[in-house]
Coordinates of C-alpha atoms in Angstrom, one line a residue:
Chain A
X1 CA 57.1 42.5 2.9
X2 CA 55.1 44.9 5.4
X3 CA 57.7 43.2 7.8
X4 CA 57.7 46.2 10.6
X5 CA 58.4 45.1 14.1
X6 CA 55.4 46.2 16.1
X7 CA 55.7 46.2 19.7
X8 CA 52.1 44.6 20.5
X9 CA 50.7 45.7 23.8
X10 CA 47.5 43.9 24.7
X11 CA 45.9 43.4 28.3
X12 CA 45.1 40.1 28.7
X13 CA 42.6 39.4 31.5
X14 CA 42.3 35.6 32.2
X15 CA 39.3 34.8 34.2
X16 CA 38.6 31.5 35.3
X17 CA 35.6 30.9 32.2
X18 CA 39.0 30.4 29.9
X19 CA 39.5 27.0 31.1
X20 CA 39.2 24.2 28.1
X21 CA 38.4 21.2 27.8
X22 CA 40.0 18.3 25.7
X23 CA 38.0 17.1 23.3
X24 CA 40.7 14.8 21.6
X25 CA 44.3 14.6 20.7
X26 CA 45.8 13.1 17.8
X27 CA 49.8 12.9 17.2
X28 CA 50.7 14.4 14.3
X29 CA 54.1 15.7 11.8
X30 CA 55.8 15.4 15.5
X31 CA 53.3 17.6 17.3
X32 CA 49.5 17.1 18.6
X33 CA 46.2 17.8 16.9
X34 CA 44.1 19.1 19.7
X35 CA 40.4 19.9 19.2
X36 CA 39.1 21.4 22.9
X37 CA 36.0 22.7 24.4
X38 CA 35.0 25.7 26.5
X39 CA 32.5 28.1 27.7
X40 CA 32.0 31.2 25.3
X41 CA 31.4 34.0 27.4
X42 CA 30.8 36.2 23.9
X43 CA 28.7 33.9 22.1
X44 CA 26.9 32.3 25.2
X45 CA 27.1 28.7 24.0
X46 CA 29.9 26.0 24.2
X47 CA 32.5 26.1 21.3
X48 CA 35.0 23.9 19.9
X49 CA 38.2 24.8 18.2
X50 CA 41.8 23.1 17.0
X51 CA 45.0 23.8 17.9
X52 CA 47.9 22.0 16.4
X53 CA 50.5 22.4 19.3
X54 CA 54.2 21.7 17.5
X55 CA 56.7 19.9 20.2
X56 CA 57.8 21.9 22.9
X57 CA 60.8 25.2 22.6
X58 CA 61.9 26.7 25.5
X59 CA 60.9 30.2 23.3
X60 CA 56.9 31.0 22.8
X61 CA 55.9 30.6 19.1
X62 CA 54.1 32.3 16.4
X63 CA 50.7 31.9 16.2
X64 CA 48.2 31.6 12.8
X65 CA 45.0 31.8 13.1
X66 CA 42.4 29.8 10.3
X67 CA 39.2 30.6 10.3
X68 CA 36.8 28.0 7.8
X69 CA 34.2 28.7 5.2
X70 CA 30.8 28.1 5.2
X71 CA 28.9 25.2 6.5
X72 CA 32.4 24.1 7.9
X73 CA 33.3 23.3 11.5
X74 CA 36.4 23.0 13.2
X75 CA 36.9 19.5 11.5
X76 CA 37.2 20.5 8.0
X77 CA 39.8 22.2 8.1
X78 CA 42.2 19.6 10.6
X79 CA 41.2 17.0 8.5
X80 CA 41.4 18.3 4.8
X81 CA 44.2 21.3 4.1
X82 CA 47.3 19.0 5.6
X83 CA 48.6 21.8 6.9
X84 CA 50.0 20.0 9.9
X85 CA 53.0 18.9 8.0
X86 CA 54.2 22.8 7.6
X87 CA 52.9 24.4 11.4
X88 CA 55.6 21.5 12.5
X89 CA 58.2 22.5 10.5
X90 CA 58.2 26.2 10.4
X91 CA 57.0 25.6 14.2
X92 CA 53.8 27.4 14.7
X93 CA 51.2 27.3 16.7
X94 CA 47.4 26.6 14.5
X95 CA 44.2 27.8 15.9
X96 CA 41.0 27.2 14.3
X97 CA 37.2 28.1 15.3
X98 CA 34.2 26.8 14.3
X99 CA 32.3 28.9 12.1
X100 CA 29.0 30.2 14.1
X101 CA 27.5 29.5 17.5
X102 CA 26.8 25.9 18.5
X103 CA 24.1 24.3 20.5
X104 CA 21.4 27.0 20.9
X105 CA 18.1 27.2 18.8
X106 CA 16.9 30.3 16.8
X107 CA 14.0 30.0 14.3
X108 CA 15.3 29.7 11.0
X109 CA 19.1 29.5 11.8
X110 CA 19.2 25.9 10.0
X111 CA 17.0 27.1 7.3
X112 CA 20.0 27.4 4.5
X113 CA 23.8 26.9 3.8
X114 CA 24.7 30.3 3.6
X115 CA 22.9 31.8 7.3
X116 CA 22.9 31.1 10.7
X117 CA 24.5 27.9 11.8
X118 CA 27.5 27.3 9.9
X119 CA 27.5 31.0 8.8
X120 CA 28.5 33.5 11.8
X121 CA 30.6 35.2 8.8
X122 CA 32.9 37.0 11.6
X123 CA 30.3 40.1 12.3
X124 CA 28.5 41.1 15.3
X125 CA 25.3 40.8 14.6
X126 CA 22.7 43.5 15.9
X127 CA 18.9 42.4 14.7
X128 CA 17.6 41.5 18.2
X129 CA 16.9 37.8 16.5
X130 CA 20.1 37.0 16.5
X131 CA 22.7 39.4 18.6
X132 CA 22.7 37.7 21.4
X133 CA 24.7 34.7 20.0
X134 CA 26.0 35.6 16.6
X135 CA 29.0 37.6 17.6
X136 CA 32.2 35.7 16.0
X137 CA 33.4 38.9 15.0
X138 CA 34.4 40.0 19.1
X139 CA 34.5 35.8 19.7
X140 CA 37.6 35.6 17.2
X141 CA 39.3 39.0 18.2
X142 CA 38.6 39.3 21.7
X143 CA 37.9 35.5 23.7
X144 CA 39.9 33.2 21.1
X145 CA 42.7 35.3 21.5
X146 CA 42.7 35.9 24.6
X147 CA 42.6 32.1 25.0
X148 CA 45.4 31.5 23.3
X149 CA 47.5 33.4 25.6
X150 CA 45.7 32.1 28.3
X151 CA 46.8 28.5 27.4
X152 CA 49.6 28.3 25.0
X153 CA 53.6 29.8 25.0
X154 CA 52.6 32.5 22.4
X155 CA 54.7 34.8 20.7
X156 CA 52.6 38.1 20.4
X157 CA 55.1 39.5 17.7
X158 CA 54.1 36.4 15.1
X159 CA 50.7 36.2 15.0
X160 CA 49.1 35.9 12.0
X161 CA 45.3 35.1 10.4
X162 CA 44.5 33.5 7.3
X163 CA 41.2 31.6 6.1
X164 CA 39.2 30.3 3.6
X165 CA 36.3 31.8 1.6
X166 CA 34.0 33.3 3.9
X167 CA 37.1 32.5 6.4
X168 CA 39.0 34.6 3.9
X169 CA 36.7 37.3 4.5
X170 CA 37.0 37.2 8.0
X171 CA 41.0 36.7 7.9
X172 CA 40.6 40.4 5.8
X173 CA 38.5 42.1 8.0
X174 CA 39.8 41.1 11.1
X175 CA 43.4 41.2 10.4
X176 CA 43.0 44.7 8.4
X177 CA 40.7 46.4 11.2
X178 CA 43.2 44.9 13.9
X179 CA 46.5 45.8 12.5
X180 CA 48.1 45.4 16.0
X181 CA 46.5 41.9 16.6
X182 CA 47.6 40.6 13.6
X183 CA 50.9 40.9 11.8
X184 CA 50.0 39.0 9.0
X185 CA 47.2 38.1 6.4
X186 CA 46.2 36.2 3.9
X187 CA 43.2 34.2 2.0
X188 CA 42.1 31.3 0.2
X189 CA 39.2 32.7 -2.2
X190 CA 37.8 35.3 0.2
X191 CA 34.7 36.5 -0.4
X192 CA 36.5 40.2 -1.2
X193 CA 33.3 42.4 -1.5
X194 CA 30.4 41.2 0.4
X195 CA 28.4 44.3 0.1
X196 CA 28.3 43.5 -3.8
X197 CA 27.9 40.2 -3.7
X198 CA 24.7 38.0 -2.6
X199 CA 25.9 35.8 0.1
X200 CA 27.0 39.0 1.6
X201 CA 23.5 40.9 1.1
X202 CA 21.6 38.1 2.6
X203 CA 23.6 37.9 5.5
X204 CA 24.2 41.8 5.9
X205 CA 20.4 42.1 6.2
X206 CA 19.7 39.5 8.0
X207 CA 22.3 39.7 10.9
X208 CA 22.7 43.8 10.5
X209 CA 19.4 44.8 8.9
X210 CA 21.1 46.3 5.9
X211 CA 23.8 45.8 3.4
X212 CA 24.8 49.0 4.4
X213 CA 25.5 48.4 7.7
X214 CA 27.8 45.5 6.2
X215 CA 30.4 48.2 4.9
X216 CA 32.0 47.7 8.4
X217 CA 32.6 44.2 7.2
X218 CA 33.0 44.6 3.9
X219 CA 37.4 43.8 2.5
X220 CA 36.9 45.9 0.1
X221 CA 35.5 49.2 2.1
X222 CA 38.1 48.4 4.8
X223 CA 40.7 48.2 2.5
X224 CA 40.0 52.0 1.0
X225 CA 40.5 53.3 4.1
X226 CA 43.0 51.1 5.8
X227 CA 45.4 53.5 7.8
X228 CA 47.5 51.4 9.9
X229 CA 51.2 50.1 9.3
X230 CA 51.9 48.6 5.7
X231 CA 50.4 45.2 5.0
X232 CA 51.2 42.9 2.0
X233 CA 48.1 40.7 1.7
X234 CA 48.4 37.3 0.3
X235 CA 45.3 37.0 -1.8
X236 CA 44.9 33.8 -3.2
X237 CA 42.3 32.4 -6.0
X238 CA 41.5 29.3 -8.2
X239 CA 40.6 30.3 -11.7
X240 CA 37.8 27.5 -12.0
X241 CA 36.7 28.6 -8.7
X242 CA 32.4 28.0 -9.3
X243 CA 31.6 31.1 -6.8
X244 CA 34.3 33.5 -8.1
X245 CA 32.4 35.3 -10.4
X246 CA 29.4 35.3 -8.6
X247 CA 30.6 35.9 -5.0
X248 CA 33.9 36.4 -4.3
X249 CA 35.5 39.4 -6.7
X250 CA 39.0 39.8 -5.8
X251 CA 39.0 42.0 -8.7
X252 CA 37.2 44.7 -6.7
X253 CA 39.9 44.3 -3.6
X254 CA 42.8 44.5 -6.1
X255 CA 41.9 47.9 -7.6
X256 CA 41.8 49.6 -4.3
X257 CA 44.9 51.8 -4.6
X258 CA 46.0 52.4 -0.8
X259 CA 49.8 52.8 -0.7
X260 CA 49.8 50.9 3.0
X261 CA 48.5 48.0 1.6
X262 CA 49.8 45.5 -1.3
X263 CA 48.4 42.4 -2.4
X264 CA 50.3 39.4 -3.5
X265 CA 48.0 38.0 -5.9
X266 CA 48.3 34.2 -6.6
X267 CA 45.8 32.9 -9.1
X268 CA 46.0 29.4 -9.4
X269 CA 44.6 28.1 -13.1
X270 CA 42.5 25.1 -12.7
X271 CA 42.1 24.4 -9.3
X272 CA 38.3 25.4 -7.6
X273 CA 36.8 26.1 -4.4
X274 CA 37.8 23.1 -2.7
X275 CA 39.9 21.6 0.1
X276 CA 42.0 20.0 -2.6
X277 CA 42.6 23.4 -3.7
X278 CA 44.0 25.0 0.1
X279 CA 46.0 21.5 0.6
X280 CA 47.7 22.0 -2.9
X281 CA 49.2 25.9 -1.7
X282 CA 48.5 25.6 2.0
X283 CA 52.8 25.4 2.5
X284 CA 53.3 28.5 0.4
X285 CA 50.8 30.8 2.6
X286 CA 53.1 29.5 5.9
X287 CA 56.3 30.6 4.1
X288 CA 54.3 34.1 3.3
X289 CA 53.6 34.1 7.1
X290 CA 57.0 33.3 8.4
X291 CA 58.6 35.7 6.0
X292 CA 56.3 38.3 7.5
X293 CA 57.2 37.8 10.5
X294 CA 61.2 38.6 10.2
Chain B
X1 CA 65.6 -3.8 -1.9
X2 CA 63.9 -6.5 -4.0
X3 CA 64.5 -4.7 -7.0
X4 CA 64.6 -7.7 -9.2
X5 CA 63.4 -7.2 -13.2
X6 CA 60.3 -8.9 -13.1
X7 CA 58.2 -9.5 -16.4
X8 CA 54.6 -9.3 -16.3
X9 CA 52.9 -10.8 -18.6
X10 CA 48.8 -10.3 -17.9
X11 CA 46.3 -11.0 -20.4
X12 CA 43.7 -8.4 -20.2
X13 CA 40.5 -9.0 -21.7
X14 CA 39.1 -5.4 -21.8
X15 CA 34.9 -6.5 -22.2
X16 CA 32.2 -3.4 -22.6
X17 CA 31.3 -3.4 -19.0
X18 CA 34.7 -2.1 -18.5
X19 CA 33.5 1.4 -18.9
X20 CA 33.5 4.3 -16.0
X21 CA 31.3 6.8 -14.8
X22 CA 33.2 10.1 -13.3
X23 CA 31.7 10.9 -10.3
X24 CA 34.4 13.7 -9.4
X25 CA 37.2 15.7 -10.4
X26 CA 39.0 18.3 -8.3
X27 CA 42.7 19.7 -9.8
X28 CA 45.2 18.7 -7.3
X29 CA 48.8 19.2 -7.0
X30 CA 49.4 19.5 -10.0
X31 CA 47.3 16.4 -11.3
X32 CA 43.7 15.8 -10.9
X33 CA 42.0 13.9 -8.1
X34 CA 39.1 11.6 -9.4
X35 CA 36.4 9.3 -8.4
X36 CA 34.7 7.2 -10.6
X37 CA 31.5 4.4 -10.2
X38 CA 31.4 1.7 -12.4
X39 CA 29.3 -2.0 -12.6
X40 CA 31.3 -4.3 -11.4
X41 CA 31.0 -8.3 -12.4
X42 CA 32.6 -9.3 -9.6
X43 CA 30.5 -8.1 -6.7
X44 CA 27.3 -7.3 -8.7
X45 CA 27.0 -3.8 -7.9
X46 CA 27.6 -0.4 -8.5
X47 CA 31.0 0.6 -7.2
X48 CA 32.7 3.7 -6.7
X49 CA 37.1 4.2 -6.4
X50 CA 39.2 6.8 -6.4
X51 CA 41.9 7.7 -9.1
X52 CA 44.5 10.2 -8.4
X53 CA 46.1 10.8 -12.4
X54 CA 49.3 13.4 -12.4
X55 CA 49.2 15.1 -15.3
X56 CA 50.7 12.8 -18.5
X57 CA 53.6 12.4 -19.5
X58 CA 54.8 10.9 -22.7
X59 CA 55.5 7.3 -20.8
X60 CA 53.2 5.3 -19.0
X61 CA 53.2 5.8 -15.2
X62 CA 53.5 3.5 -12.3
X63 CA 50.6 2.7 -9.7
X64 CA 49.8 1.8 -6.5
X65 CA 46.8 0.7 -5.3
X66 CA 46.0 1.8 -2.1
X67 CA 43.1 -0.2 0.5
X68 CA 41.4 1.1 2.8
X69 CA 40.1 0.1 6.4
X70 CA 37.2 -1.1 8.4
X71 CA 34.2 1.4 8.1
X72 CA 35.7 3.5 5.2
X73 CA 34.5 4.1 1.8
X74 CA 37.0 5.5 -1.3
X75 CA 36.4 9.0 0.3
X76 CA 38.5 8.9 3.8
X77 CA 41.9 8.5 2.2
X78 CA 41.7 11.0 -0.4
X79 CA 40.5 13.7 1.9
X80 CA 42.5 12.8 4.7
X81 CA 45.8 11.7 3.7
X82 CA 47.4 13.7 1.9
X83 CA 49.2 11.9 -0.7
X84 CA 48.2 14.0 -3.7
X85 CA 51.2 15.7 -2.7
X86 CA 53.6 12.6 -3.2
X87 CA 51.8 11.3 -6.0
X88 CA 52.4 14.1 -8.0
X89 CA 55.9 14.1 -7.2
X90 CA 56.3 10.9 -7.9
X91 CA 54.5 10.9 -10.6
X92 CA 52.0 7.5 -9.3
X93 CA 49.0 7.1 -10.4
X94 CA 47.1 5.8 -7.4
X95 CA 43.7 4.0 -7.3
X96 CA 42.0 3.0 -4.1
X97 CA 38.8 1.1 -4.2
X98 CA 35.6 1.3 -1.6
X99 CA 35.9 -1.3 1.3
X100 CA 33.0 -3.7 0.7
X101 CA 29.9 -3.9 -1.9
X102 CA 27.4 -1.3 -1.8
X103 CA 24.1 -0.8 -2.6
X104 CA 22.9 -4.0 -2.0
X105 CA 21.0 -5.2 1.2
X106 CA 22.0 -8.7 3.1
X107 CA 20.2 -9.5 6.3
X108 CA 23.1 -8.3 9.1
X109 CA 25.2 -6.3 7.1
X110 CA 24.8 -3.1 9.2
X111 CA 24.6 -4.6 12.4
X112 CA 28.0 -3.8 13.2
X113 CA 31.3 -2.1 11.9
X114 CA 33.7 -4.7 11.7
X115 CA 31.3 -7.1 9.6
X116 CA 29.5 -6.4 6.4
X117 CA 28.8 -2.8 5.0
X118 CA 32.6 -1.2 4.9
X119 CA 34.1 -4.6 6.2
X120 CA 34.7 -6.6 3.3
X121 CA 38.5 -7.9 4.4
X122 CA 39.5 -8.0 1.2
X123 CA 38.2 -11.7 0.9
X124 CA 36.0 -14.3 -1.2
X125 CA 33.4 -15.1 1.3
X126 CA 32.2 -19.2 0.9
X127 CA 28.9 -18.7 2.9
X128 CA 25.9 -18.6 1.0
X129 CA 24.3 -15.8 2.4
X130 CA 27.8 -13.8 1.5
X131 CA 29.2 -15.7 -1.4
X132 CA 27.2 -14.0 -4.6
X133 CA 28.4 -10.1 -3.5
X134 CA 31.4 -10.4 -0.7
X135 CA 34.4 -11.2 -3.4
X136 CA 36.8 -7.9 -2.9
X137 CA 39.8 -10.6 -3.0
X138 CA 38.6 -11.4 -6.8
X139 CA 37.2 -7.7 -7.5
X140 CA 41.1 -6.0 -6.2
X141 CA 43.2 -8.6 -8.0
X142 CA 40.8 -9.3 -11.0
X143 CA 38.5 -6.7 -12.0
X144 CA 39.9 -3.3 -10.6
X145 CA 43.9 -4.5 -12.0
X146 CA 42.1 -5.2 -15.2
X147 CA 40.1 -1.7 -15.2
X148 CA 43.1 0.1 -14.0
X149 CA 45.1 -0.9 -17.6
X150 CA 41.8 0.0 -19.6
X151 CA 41.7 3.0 -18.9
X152 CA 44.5 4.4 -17.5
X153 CA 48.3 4.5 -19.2
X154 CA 49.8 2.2 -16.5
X155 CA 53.2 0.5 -16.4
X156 CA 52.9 -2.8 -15.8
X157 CA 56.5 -3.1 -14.3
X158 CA 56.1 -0.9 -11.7
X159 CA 52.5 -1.6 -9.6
X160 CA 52.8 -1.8 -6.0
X161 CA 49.8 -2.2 -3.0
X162 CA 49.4 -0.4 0.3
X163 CA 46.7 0.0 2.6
X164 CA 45.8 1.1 6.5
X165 CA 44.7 -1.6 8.8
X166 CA 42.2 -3.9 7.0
X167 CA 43.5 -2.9 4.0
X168 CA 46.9 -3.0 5.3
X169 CA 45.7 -7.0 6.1
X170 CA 44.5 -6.8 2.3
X171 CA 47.8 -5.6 1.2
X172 CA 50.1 -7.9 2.5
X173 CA 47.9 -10.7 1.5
X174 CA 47.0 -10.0 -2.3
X175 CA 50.5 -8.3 -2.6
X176 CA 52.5 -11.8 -1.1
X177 CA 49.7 -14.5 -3.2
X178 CA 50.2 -12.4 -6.0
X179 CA 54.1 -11.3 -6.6
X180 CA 53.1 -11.2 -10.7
X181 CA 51.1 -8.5 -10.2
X182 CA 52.5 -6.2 -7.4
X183 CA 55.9 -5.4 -7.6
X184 CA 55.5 -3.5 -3.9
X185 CA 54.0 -3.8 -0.8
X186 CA 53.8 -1.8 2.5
X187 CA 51.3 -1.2 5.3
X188 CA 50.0 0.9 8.1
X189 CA 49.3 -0.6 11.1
X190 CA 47.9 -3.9 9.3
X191 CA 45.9 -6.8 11.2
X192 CA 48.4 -9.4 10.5
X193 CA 47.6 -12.5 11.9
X194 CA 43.7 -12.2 11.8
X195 CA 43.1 -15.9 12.7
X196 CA 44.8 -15.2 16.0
X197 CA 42.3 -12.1 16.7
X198 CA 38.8 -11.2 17.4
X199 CA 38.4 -8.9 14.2
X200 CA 39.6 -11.9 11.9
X201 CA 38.0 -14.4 13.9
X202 CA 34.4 -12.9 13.3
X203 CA 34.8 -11.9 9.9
X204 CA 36.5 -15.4 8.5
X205 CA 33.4 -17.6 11.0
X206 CA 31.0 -15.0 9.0
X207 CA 32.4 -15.2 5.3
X208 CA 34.4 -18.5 5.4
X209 CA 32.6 -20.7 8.0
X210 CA 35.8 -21.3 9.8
X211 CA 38.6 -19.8 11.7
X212 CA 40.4 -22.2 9.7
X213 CA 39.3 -21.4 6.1
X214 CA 40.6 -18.1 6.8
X215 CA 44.7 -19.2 6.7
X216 CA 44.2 -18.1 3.0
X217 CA 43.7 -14.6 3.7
X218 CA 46.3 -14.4 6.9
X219 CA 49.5 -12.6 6.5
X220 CA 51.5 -14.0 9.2
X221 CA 50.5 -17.9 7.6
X222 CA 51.1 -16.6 3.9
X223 CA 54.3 -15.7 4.6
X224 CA 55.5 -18.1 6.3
X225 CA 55.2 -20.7 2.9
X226 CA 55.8 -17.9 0.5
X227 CA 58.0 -18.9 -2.3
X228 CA 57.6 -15.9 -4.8
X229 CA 60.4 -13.3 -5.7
X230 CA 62.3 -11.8 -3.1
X231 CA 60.2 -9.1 -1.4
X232 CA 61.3 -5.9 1.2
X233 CA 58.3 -5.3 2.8
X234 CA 57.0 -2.1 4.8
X235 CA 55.5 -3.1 7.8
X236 CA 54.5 0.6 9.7
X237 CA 52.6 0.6 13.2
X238 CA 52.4 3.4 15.6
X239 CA 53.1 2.6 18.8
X240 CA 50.1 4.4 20.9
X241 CA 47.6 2.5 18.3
X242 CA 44.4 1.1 20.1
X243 CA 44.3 -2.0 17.9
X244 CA 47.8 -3.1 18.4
X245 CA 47.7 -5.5 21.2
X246 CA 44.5 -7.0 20.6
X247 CA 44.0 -7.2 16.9
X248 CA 47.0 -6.1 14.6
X249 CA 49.6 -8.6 15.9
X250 CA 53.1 -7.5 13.5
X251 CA 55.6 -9.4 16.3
X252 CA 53.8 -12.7 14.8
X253 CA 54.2 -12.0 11.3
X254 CA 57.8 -10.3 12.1
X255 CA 59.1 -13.9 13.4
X256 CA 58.0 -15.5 10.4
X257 CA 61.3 -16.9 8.8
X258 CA 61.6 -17.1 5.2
X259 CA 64.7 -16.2 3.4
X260 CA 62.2 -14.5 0.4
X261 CA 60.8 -12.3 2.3
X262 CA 62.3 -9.3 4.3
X263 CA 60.4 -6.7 6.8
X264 CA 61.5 -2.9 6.6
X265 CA 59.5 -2.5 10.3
X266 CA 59.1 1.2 11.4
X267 CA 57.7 1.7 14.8
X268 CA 56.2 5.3 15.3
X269 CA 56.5 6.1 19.0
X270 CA 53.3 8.1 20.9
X271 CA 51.1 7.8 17.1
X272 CA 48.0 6.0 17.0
X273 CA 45.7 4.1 14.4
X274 CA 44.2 7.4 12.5
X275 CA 44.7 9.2 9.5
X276 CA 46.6 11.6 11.5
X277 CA 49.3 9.0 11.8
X278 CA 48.9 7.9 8.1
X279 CA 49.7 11.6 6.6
X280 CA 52.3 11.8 8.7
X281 CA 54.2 9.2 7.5
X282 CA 52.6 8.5 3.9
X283 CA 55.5 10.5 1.9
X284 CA 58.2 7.7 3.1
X285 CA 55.3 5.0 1.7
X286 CA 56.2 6.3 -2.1
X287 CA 59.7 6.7 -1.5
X288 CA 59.4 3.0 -0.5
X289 CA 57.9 1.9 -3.6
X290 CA 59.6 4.0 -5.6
X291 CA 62.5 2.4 -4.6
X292 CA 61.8 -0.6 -5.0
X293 CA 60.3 -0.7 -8.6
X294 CA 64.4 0.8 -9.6

């Protein structure tokens, strides 16, 4: 079960942007719902994010990560999966950002679905247009977390990421390209192969200038030459999923044969892209967490 | 418990009207989550519910009809709750209907939340200007039972009610006048003496002319002369809830003293009036019900 113990050794500096606001708080399964507010140094804007804060131990605890889909903010997710009900009872912490830079203005950024607001797809943009702001790739890896240690008990031995669609895709790259950030992965229909696919060419050109340059960010590239310690993924996949042929192609992630990294496949017949979907296996991908963890 | 063996006998006059339109269908736990439109004769509109089916077995299955509160439409409970999970379990069918006709336009009906659009209180309004379209008292009991056994495999022995706030008001008030029909009845934080509150106040002035005309639809009065089957009922309230002091009133309806009727009260320290509180607690709501239909 990739269940190594990694001693994690991270330098946290906590300046005095890291404070957050409360935006609301919500009891809930015997813990709180938080949504708060702050000042993104990264992404130069004010973000929200959750954070589902289980009662109190004396001991710091495991961490998880979501990160949405697209056209999703922090909302869909607290509202929709029910995951509440398992971060209480395995006692873990829940973090989830929105999904793109909030509150600024760039020509064309509400234009579709599928690019600019609603859409940071977990990259660092570097087309003049839009690198200033679009940077949730460093925003996730570097400030959120960061945050999190800044302003909750957390255990840096149990943290995991997971996420949905093109949240799966960033769950994959940033939990395989920061193997000692992340102890654990897994995804809800992840867009596997986004240099193949055309949500990922449109946003590879557009943010990057080329679906080349997208290989960086790309599950499937990573995954060929993933070197770190051994990972079991938790890849996870309705069968009447409307984008999965088009877009996703977990297929192309499977057949990567790299002995430090196994997937646990789940395909689910019936179910589709939805949040009816996620609620239905959400407690199975905490027990795959927590049983990575041990 | 108020397990009794009741026999229902309903005559169902199943008319061409009686036909639905799916609007939606997501797999869900096991069991498909639905929503479906249909004319209805009652409030002379279009109308849209929600229908939560498990997938069939052999033997008809029980129901619960779950109503919603001020400002919702079908929508806010089955994304927010989470009781797919228990429904399937359980194997309940469960149908919740929109809060108030739609599609139609009376001068005021937007002018505020509590009054009108999403505010229909479960009610047969008496005021002219309300009287042809406001009938969700007649539409619930009537029109919806009737639709539910036309096209759904229900067992007419085991239907209970529930519902959050308003709906929780509605609950208790079409479950206790009509003990034929619903074998079951809990509630969420229900208004349940609306003639002794501002919310009831303004709605039974608006639809029923009076304060007075509304001791029809009041829980706390119903009770307190209701000479049906012996009934256990669920009364749930959080204790943080906004509402509680000004508008939801349970001490009132929790002195009433009639032999035939007993309150299972559950007080939920530090939770408030959202769906936050609701999913926390929903699974116990089934095990109520189920319970009680043994």
């Amino acid at each position: 079960m990739g269940a190594q113990n990694i001693s994690v050794s991270i330098t946290i500096n906590i300046s005095s942007e890291m404070s957050l606001t409360e935006v609301s708080s919500n009891r809930s399964f015997n813990g709180y719902q938080k949504v708060y507010e702050h000042k993104s140094e990264v992404l130069k804007c004010q973000m929200k994010f959750g954070a589902y804060i289980p009662d109190e131990h004396d001991s710091a605890l495991p961490v998880l990560i979501y990160l949405s889909g697209l056209t999703c903010t922090e909302a869909n997710f607290i509202d929709k999966s029910g995951f509440q009900r398992f971060a209480s009872e395995e006692k873990v912490i829940v973090i989830n950002p929105d999904t793109s830079p909030r509150g600024i203005k760039i020509d064309g950024d509400d234009e579709s679905y599928d690019f600019g607001t609603g859409a940071g797809f977990y990259l660092n943009a570097t087309e003049p247009k839009w690198s200033e702001h679009y940077r949730m790739y460093s925003y996730v890896v570097e400030e959120l977390y960061k945050l999190m240690f800044a302003n909750f008990k957390v255990d840096a031995n149990r943290v995991g990421i997971f996420g949905h669609s093109m949240g799966g895709h960033g769950a994959l790259v940033l939990g395989l390209r920061n193997p000692n950030l992340f102890r654990s992965i897994s995804a809800f229909a992840p867009i596997c192969n986004p240099t193949n696919c055309p949500w990922g060419h449109k946003v590879f050109q557009g943010y990057l200038g080329s679906v080349e340059a997208g290989s960086q960010y790309d599950a499937t590239e990573i995954a060929k030459n993933y070197d770190g310690p051994e990972r079991n993924v938790l890849l996870d996949q309705g069968l009447d999923d409307q984008f999965l042929k088009e877009q996703l192609h977990p297929e192309n992630l499977l057949t990567v044969k790299n002995p430090k990294i196994k997937f646990d496949y789940r395909s689910r017949p019936k179910y589709n892209h939805s949040y009816f979907y996620i609620a239905t296996f959400i407690g199975e991908h905490f027990k795959f967490h927590v049983d990575s963890w041990k």
